[in-house]
Short mmCIF file of C-alpha atoms and ligand atoms in Angstrom, two decimals:
data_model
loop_
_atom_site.label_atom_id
_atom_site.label_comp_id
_atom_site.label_asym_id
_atom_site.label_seq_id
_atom_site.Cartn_x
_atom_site.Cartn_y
_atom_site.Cartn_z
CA UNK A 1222 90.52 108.81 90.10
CA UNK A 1223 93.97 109.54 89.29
CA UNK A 1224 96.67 108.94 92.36
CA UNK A 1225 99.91 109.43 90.40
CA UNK A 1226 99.64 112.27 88.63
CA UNK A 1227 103.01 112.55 86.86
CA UNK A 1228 102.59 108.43 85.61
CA UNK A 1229 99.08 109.17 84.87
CA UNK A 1230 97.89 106.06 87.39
CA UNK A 1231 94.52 105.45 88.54
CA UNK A 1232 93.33 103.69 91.38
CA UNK A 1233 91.93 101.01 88.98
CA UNK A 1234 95.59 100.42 87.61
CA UNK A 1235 96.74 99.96 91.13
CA UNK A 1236 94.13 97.64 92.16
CA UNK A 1237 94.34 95.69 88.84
CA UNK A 1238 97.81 95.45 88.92
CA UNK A 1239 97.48 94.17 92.90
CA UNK A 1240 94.97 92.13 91.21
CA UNK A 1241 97.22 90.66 89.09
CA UNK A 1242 100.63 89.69 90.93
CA UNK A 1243 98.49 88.31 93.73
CA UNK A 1244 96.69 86.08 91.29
CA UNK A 1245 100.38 85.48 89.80
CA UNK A 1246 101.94 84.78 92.93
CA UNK A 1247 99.94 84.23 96.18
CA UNK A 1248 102.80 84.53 98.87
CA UNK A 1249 104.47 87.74 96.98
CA UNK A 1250 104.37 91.06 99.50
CA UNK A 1251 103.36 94.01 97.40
CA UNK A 1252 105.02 97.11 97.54
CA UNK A 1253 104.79 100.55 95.72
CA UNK A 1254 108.19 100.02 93.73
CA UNK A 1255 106.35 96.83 92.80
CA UNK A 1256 102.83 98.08 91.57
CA UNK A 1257 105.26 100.69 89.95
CA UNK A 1258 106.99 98.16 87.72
CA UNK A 1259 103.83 95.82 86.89
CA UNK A 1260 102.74 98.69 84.88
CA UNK A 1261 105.85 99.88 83.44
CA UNK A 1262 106.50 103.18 84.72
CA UNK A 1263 108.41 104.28 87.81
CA UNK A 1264 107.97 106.94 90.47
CA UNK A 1265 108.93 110.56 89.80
CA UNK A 1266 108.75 113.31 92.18
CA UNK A 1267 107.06 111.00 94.98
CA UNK A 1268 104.42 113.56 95.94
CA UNK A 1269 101.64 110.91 95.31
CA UNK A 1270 103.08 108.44 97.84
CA UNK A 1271 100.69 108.83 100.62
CA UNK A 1272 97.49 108.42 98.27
CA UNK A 1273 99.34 105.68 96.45
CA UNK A 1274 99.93 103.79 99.42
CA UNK A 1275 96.19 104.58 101.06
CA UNK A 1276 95.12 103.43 97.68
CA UNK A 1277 96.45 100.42 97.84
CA UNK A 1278 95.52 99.61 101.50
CA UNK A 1279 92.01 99.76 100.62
CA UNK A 1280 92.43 96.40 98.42
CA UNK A 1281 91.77 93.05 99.84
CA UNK A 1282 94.02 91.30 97.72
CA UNK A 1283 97.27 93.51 99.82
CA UNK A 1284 97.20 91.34 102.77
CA UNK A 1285 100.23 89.89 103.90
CA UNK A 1286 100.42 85.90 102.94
CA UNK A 1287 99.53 83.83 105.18
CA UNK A 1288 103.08 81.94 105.63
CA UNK A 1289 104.84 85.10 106.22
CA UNK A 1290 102.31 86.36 109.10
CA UNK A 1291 103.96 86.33 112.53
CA UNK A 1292 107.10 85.90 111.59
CA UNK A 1293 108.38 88.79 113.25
CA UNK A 1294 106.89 87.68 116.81
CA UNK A 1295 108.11 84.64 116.47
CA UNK A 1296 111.79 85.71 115.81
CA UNK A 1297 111.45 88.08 119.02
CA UNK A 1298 110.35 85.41 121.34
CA UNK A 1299 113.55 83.95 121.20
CA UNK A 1300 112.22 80.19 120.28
CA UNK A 1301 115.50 79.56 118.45
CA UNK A 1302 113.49 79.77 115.29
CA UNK A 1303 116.35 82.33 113.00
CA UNK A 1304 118.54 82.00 110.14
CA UNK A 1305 121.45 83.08 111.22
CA UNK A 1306 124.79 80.60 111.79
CA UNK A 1307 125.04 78.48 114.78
CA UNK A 1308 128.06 80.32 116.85
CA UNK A 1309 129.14 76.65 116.90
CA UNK A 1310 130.23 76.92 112.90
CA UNK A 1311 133.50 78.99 114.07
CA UNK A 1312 136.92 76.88 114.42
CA UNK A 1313 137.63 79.03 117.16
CA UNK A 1314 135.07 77.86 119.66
CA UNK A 1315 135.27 73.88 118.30
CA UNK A 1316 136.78 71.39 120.05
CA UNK A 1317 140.60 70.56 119.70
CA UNK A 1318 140.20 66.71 120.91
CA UNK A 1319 139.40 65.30 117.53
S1 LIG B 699 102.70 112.22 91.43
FE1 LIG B 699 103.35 110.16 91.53
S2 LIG B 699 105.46 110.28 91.22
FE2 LIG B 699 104.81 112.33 91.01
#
C-alpha cells in the first residue's frame, strides 16, 4: 500500500527501513524525518503524515530503547538525576575564604 504518495513510499519501505536502522543501531529513536532520509527522499506537502506515522506504529521494531524508557519520570521526580550545572559552578555563590 502506498502511504506517501508524492515520494512514492510503501508501507514495506517504511517497515524495512525501521527494519534496518534498528538492526543498525539498537538504542536509535525513529522518527519520520528519519525513515524519510534512510530512503533518500524527503517529505513534500505533508498530507501523508498521519498514515505515515500510524504506519509506522504498527512495527515492533519502533519501540523506544530500553535505556531511554522512563527517563522522563525519572527527571520529574526530582531524584537529582539531570544534566544541567550544579548552581554551585557560579563564582558568585562560591566561597570567598579560600
Ligand atoms: S503525500 Fe507524503 S509528503 Fe506528500
Amino acid at each position: 500500500m502506498i502511504v506517501c504518495s508524492c515520494q512514492t513510499i510503501s508501507d514495506t519501505d517504511i517497515h524495512f527501513a525501521i527494519n534496518w536502522m534498528r538492526s543498525s543501531d539498537p538504542e536509535t529513536i525513529i522518527t519520520p524525518g528519519k525513515v524519510y532520509r534512510a530512503l533518500g527522499k524527503k517529505p513534500e506537502c505533508g498530507g501523508c503524515m498521519k498514515l505515515f506515522v500510524s504506519t509506522m506504529r504498527k512495527s515492533d521494531k519502533l519501540e523506544v530503547p530500553a535505556i531511554l524508557r522512563g527517563m522522563k519520570e525519572a527527571g520529574s521526580q526530582g531524584n537529582g538525576h539531570h544534566e544541567r550545572r550544579q548552581k554551585s559552578h557560579r563564582i558568585s555563590q562560591q566561597s570567598t575564604a579560600r
